[in-house]
PDB file of C-alpha atoms in Angstrom:
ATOM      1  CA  UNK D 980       4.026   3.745 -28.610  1.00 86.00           C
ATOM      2  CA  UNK D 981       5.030   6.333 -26.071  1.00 92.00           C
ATOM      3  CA  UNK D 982       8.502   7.464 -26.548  1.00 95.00           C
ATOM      4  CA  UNK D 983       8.480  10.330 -23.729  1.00 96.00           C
ATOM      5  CA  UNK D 984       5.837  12.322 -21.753  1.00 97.00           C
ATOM      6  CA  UNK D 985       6.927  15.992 -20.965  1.00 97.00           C
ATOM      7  CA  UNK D 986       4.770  18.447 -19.243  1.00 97.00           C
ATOM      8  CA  UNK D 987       4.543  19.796 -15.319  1.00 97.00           C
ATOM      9  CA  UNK D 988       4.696  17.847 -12.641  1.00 97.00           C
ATOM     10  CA  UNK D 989       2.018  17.695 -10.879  1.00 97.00           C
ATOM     11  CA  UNK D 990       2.604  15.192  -7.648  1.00 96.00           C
ATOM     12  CA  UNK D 991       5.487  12.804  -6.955  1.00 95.00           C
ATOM     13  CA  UNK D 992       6.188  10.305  -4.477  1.00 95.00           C
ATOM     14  CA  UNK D 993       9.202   7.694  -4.458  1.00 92.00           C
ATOM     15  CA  UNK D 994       7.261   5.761  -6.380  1.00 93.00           C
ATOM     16  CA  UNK D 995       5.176   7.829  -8.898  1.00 95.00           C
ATOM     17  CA  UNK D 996       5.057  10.547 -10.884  1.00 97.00           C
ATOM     18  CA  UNK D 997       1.878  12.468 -12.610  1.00 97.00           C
ATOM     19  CA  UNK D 998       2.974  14.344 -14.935  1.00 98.00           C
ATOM     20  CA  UNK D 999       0.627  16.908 -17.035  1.00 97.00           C
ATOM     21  CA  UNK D1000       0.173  16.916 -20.821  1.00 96.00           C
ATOM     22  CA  UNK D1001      -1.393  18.432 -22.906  1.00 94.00           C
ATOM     23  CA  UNK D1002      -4.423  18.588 -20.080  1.00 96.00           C
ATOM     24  CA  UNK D1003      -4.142  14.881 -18.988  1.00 96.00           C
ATOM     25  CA  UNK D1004      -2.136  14.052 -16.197  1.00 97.00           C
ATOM     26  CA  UNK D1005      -0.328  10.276 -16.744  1.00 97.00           C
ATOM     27  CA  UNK D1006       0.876   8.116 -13.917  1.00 96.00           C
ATOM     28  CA  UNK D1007       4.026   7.151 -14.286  1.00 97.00           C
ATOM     29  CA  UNK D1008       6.054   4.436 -11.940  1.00 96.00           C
ATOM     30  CA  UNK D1009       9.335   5.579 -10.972  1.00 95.00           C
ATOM     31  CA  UNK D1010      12.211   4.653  -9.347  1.00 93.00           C
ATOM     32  CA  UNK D1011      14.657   6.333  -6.541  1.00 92.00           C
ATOM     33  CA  UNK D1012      16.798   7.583  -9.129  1.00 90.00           C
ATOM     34  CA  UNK D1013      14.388   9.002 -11.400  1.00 94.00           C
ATOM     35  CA  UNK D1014      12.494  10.268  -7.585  1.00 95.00           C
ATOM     36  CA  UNK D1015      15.959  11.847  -6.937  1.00 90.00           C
ATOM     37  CA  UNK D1016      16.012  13.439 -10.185  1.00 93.00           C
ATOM     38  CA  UNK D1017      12.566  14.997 -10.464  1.00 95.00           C
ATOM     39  CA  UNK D1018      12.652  16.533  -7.130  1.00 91.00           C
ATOM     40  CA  UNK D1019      12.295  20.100  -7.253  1.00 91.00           C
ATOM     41  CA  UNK D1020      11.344  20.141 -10.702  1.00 93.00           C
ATOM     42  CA  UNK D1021       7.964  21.794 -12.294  1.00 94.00           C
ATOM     43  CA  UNK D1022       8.855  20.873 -15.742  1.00 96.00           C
ATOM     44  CA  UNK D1023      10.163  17.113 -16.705  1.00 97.00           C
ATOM     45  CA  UNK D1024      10.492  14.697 -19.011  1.00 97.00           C
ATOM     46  CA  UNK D1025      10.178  11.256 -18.670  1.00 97.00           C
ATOM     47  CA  UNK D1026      10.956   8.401 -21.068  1.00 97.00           C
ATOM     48  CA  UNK D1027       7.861   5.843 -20.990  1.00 97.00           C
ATOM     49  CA  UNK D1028       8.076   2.097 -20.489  1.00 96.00           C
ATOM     50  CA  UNK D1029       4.846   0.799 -21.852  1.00 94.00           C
ATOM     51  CA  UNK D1030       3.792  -2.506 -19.642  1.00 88.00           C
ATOM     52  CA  UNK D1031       0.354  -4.020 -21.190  1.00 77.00           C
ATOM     53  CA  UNK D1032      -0.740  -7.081 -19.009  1.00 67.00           C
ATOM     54  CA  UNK D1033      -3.998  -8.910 -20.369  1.00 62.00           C
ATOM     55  CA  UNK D1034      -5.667 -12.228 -20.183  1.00 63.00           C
ATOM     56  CA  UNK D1035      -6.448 -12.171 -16.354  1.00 61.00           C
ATOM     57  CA  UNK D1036      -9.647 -10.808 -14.608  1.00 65.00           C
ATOM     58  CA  UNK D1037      -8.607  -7.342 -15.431  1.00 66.00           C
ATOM     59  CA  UNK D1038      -6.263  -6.213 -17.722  1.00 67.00           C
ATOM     60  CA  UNK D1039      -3.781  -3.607 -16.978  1.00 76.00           C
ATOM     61  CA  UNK D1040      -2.055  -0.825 -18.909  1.00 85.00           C
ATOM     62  CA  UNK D1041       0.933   0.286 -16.199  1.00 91.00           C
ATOM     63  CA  UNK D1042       3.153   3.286 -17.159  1.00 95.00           C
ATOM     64  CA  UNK D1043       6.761   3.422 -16.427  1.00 96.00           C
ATOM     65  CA  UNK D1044       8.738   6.541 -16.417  1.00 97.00           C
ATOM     66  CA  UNK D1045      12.704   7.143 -16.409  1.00 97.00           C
ATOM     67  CA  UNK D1046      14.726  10.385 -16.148  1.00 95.00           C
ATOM     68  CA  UNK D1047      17.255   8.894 -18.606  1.00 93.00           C
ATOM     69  CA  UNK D1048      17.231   6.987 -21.723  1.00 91.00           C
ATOM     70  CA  UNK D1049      19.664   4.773 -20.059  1.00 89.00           C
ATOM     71  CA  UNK D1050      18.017   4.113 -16.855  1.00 94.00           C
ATOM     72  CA  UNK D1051      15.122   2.896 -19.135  1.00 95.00           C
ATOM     73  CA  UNK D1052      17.232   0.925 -21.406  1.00 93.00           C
ATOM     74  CA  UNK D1053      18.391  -1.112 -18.594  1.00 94.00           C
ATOM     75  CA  UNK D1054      14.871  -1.657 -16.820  1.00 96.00           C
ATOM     76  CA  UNK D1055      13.655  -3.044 -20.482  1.00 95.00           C
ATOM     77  CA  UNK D1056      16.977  -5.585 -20.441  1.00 95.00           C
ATOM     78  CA  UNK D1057      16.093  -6.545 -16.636  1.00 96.00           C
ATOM     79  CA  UNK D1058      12.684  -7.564 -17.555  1.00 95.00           C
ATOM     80  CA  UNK D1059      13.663  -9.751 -19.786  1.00 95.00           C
ATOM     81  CA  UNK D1060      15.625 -11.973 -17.398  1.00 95.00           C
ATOM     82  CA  UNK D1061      14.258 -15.211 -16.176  1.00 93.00           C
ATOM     83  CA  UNK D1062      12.912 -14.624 -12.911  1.00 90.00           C
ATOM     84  CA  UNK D1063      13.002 -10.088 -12.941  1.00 94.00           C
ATOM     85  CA  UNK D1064       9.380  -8.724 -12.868  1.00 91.00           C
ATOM     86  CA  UNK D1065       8.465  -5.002 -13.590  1.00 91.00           C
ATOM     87  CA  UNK D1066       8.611  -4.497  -9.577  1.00 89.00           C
ATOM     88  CA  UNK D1067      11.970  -6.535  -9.292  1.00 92.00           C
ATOM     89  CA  UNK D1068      13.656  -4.649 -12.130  1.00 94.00           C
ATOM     90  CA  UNK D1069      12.521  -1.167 -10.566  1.00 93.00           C
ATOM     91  CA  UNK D1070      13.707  -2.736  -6.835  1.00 92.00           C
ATOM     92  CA  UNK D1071      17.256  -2.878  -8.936  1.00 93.00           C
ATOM     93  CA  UNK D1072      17.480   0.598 -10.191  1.00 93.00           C
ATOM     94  CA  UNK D1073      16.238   2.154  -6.750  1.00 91.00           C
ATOM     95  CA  UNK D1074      18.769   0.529  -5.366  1.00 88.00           C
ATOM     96  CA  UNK D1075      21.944   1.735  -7.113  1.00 86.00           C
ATOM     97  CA  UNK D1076      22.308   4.188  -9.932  1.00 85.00           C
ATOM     98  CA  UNK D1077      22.500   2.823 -13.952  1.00 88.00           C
ATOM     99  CA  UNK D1078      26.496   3.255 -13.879  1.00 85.00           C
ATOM    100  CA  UNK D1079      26.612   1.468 -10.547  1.00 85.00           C
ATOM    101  CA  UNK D1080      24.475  -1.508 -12.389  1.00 90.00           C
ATOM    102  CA  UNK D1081      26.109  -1.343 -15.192  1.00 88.00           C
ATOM    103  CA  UNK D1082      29.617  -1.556 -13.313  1.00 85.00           C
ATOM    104  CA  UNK D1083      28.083  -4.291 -11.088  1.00 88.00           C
ATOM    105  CA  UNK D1084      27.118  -6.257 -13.603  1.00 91.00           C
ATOM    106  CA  UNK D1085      30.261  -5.913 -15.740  1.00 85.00           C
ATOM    107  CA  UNK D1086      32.252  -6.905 -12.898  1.00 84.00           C
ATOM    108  CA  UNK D1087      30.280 -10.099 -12.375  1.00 88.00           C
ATOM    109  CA  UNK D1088      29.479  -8.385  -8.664  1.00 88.00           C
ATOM    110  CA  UNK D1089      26.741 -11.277  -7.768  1.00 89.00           C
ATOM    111  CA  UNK D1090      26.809 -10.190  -3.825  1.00 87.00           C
ATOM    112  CA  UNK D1091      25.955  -6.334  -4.923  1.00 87.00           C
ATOM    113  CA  UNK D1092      22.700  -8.084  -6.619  1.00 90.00           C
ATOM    114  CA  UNK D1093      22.151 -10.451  -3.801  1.00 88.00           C
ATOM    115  CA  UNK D1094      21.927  -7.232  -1.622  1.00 84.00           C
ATOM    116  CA  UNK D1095      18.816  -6.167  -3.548  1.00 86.00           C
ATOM    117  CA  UNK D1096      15.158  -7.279  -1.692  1.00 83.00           C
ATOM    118  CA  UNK D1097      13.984 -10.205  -3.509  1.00 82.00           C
ATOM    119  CA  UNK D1098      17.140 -11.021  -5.805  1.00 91.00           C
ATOM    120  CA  UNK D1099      18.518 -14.518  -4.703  1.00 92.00           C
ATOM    121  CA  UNK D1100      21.690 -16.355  -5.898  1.00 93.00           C
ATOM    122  CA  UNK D1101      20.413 -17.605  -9.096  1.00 94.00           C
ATOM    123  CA  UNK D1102      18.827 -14.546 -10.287  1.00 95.00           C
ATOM    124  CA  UNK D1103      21.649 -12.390  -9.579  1.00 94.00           C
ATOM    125  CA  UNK D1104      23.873 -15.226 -12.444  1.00 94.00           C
ATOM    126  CA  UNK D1105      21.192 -15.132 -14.526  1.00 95.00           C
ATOM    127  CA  UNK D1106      21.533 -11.035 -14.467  1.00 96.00           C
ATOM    128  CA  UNK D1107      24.937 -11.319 -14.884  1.00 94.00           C
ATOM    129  CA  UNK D1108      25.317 -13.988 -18.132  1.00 94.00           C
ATOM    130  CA  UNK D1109      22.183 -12.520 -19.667  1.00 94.00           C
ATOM    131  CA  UNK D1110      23.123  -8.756 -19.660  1.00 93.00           C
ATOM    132  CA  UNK D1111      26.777  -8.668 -19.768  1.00 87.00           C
ATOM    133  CA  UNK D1112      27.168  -8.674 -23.098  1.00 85.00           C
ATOM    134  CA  UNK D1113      23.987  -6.599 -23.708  1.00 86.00           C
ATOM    135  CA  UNK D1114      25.156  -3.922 -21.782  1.00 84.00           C
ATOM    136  CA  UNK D1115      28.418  -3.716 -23.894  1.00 74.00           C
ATOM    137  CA  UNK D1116      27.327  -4.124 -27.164  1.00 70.00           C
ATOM    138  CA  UNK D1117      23.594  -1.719 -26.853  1.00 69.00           C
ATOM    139  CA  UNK D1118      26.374   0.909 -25.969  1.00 68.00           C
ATOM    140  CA  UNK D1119      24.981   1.830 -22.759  1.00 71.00           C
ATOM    141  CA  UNK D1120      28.042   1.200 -20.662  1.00 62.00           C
ATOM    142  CA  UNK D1121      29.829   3.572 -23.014  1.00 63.00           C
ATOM    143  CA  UNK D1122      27.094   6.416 -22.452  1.00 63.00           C
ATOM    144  CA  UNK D1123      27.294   5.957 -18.549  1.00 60.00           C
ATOM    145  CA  UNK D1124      31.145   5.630 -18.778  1.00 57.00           C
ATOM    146  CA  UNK D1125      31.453   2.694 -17.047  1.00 58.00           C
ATOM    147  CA  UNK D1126      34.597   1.356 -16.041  1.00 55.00           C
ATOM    148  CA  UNK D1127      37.718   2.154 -13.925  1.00 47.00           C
ATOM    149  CA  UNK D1128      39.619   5.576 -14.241  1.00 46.00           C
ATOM    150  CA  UNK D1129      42.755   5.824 -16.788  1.00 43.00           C
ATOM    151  CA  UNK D1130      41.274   2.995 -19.151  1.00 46.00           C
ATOM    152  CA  UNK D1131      42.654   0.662 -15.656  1.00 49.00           C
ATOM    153  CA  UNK D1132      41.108  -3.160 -15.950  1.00 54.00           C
ATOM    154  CA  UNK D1133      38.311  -3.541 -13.469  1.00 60.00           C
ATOM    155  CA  UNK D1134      39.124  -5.367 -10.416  1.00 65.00           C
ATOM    156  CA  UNK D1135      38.197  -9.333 -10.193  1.00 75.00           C
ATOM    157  CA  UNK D1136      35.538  -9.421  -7.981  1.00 72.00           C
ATOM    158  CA  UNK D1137      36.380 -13.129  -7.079  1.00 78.00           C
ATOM    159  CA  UNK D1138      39.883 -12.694  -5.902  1.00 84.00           C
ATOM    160  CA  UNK D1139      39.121  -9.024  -4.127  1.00 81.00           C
ATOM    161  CA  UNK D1140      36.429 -10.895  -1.895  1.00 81.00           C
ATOM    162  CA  UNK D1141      38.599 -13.911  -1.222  1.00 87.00           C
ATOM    163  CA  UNK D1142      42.065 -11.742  -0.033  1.00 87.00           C
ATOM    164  CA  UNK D1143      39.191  -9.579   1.768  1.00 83.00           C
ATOM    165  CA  UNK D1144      38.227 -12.985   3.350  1.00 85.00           C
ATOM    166  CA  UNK D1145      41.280 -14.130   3.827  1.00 87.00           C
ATOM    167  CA  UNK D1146      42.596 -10.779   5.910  1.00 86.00           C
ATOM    168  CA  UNK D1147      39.334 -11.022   8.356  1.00 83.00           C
ATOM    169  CA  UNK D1148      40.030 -14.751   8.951  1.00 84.00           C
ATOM    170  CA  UNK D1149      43.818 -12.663  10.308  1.00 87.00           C
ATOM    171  CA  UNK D1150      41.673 -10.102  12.442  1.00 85.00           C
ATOM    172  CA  UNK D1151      41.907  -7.316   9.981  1.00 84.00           C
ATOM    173  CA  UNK D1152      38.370  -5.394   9.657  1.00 78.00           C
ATOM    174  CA  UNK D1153      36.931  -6.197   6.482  1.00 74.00           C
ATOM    175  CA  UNK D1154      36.217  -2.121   5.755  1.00 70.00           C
ATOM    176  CA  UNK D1155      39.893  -1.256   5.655  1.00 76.00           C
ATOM    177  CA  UNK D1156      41.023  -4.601   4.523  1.00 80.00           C
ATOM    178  CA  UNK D1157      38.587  -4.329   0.942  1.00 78.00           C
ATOM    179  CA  UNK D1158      39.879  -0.149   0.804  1.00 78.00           C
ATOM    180  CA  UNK D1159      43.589  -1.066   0.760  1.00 86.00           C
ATOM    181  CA  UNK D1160      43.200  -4.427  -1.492  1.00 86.00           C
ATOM    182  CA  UNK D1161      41.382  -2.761  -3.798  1.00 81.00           C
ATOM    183  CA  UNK D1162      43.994  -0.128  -4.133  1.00 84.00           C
ATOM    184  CA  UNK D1163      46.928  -3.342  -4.874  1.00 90.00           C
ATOM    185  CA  UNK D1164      44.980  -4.654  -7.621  1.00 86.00           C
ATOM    186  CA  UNK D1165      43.689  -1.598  -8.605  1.00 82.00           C
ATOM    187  CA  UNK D1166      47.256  -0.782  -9.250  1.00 84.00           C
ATOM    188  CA  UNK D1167      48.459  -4.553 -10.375  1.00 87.00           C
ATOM    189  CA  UNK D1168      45.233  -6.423 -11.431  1.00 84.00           C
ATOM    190  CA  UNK D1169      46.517  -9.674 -12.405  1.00 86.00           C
ATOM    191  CA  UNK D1170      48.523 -10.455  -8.928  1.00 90.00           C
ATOM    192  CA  UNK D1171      47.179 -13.904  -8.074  1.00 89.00           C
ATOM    193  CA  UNK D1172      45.449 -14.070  -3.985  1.00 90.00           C
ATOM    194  CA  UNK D1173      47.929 -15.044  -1.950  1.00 90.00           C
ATOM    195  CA  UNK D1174      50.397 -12.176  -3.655  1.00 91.00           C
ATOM    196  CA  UNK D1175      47.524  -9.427  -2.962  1.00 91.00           C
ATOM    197  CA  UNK D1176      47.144 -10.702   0.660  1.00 92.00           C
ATOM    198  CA  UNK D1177      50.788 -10.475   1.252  1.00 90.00           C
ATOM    199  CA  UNK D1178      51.070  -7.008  -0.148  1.00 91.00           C
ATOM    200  CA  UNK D1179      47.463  -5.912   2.003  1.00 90.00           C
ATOM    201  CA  UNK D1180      49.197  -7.243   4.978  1.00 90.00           C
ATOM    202  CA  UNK D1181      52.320  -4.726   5.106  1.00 86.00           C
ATOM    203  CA  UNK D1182      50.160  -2.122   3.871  1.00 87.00           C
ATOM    204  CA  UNK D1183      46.966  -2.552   6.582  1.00 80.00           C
ATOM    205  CA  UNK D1184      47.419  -0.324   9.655  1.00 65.00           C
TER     206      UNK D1184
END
């Protein structure tokens, strides 16, 4: 098994990586992040995803490549969700950062998923009840410091979008409306809707 491949790099695209070892140059799949962290580099190091595919016409031996132990760590828990392929789970992580996922998914943020090309309702839940836990107890939200500042509770998700809802339906802009109720429960967490909507509505401008 291929832990990690360090060497120069020798081309990169959003997508890929070659990176040369030892006089062989490995293709390596990427993702934005990892893109964003490898540009302007000559030396890297990537940690390797190993994906070996058989038993159809051709089989294929696909290298993945992170910049972070992390980042990898959570492609190898997407792949093992009902319904997340290698090209899904790589979709994920080049669309927001491994503490943005992490927070996502701790938060139970389904419409965050549902933004991602090819996620739908039921695969964003299935994300959700599948990793939550993982995430906690593998330790990587604790390396990526997930979580509010000062220790605060995250904010539920459920009742944020429903005040947010609730203000547009009054002819507040949702933009404003989500920045100043996420402040209130931010700073009070377990007010119930209809107390967080009253509060937005003095506060709004």
């Amino acid at each position: 098994m291929i832990e990690y491949i360090k060497g120069e790099l020798t081309e990169l695209t959003p997508a890929m990586a070659v990176v040369e070892a030892a006089g062989v140059g490995y293709a390596l799949h990427i993702s934005l992040n990892t893109y964003e962290a490898l540009r302007g580099s000559n030396s890297v190091k990537l940690y390797v995803h190993e994906s070996l595919v058989t038993g159809g016409r051709d089989d294929s031996f696909t290298l993945f490549g992170f910049a972070s132990k992390q980042e990898r760590s959570l492609y190898q828990l997407l792949i093992t969700v009902s319904g997340v392929g290698a090209n899904t789970a790589r979709m994920i992580l080049s669309s927001m950062s491994p503490a943005e996922l992490c927070n996502v998914i701790a938060n139970g943020d389904e419409r965050m998923l549902k933004g991602v090309k090819g996620i739908g309702l039921k695969t964003a839940q299935r994300i959700i009840v599948d990793l939550r836990d993982k995430i906690m107890s593998l330790g990587i939200a604790d390396e990526l410091h997930v979580g509010t500042p000062s220790g605060q509770p995250a904010v539920d998700i459920g009742v944020r979008d429903e005040a947010v809802a609730a203000l547009s339906m009054l002819g507040f802009s949702p933009a404003p409306a989500a920045k100043v109720v996420t402040q209130i429960m931010t700073a009070q967490p377990e007010l119930p809707v209809e107390q967080v909507v009253k509060l937005a509505l003095k506060q709004i401008k």
